[in-house]
CSV table of C-alpha atoms in Angstrom, one decimal:
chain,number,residue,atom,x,y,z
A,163,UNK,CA,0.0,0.0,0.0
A,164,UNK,CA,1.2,3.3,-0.9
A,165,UNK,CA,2.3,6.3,1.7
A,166,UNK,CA,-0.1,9.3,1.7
A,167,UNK,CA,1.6,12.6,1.2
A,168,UNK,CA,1.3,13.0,4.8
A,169,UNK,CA,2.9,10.3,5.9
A,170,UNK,CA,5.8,10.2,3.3
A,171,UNK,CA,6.7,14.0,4.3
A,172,UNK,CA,6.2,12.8,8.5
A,173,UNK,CA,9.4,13.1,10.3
A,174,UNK,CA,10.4,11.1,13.4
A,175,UNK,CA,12.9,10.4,15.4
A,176,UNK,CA,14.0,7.8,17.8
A,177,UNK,CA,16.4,7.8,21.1
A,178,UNK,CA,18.9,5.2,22.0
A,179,UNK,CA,20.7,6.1,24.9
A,180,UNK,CA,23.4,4.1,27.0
A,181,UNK,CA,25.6,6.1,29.7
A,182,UNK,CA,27.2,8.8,28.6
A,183,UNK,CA,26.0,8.3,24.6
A,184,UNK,CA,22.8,9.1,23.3
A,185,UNK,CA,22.0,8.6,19.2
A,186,UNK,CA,18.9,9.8,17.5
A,187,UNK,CA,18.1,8.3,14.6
A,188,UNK,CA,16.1,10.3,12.0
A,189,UNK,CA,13.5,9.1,9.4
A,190,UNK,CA,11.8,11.8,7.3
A,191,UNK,CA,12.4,14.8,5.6
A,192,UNK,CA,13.6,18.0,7.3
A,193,UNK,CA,10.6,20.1,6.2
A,194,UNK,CA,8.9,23.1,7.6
A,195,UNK,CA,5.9,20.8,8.8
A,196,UNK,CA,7.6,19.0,10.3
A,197,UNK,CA,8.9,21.8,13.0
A,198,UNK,CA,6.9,20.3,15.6
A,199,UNK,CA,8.4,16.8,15.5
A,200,UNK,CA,12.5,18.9,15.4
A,201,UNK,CA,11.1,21.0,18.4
A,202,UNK,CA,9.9,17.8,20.3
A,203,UNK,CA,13.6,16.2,19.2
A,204,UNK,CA,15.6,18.8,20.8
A,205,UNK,CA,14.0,18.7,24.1
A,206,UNK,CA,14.8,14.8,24.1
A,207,UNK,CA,18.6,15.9,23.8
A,208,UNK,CA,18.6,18.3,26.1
A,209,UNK,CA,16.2,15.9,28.8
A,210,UNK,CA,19.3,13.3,28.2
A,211,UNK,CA,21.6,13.4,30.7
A,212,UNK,CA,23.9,11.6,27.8
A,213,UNK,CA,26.7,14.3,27.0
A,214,UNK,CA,28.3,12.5,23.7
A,215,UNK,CA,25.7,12.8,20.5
A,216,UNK,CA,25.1,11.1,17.6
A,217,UNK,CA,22.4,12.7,14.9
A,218,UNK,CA,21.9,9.8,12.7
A,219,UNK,CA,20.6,11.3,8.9
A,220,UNK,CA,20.6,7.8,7.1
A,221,UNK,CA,17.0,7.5,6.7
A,222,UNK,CA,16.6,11.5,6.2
A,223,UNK,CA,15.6,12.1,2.2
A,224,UNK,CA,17.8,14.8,0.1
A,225,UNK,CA,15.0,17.1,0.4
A,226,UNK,CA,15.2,19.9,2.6
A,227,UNK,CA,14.5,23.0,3.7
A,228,UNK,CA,17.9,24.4,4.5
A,229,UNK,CA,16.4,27.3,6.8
A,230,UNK,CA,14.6,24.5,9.1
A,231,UNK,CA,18.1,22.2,9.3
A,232,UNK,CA,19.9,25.1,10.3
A,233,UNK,CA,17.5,26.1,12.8
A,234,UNK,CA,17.5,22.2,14.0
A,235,UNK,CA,20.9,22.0,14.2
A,236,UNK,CA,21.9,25.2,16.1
A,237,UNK,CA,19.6,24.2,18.6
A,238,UNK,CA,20.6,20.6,19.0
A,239,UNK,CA,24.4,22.2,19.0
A,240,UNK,CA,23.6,24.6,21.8
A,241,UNK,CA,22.1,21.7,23.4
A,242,UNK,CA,24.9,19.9,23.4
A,243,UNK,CA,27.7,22.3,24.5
A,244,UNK,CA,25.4,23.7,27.4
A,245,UNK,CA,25.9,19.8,28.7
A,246,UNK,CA,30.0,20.0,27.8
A,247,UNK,CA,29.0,17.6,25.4
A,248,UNK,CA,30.4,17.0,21.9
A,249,UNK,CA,27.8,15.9,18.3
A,250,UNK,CA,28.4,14.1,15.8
A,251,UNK,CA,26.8,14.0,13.1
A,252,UNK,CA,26.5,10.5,10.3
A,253,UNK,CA,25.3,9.6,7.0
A,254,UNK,CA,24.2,13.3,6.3
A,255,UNK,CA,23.2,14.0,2.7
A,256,UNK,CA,26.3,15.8,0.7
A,257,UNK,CA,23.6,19.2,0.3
A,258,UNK,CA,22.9,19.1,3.5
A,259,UNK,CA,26.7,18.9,5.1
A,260,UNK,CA,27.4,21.5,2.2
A,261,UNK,CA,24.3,24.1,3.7
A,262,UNK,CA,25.8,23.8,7.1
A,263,UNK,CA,29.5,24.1,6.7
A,264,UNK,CA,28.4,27.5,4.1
A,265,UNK,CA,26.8,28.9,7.0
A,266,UNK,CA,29.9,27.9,9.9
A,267,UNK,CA,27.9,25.2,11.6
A,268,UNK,CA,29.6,22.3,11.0
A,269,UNK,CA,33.4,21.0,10.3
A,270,UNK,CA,34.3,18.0,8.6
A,271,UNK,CA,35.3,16.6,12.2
A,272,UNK,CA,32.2,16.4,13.2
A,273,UNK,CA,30.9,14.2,10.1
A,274,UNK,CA,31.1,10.7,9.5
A,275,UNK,CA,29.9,8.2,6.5
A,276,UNK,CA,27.9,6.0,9.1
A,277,UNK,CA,27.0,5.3,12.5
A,278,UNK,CA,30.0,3.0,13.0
A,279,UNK,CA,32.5,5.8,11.8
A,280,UNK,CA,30.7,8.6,14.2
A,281,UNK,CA,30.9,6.5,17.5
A,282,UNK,CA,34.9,5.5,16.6
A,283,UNK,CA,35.3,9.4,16.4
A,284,UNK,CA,33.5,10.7,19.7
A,285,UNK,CA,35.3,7.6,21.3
A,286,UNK,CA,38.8,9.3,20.0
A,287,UNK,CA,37.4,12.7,20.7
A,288,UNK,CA,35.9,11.8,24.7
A,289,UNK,CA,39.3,10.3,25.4
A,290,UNK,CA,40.2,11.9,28.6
């Protein structure tokens, strides 16, 4: 059975979180409807008491609205550092890495291919 329009352009998100690492995986597109869902993800992060983040954009579509990702991702940032944290983010769409490093949000350290790649990373970057 096919998707409605609705329900192909619904994004959610779901939390795994284990000690000091928290990942959200997202499935959808990052539109402007779907603000609601984005608003409801960054109070999850910043309700975790995980300090070490991992965004997770493999099931996110190349479509997207680049004013709503940056708004998304300087909250979830600000999130993040208010906890002395570090994000990561994995298996971002090129546009969408490329419409956050134009803007100063993101550097190529805090990208990886997959999920695999990102935790390696913040396990080399929360070496203390």
């Amino acid at each position: 059975m096919a998707k409605s329009s609705e329900e192909a352009n619904r994004l959610e998100f779901f939390l795994a979180e284990k000690g000091p690492v928290l990942i959200v995986n997202l499935v959808g597109p990052l539109l402007k409807c779907n603000a609601d869902c984005a608003d409801e993800c960054i109070q999850a992060v910043t309700a975790s008491s995980a300090r070490w983040v991992i965004m997770n954009f493999r099931d996110v579509p190349p479509e997207f609205d680049e004013e709503v990702c940056v708004s998304i991702y300087s909250s979830l940032k600000k999130a993040v550092w208010e906890k002395a944290g570090c994000m990561k983010l994995s298996a971002v769409h090129p546009e969408l890495r490329k419409a956050l490093m134009k803007r100063g949000l993101l550097s190529d350290d805090e990208v990886a291919n997959n999920l695999t790649e990102a935790l390696q990373k913040l396990a080399l970057t929360s070496v203390v």
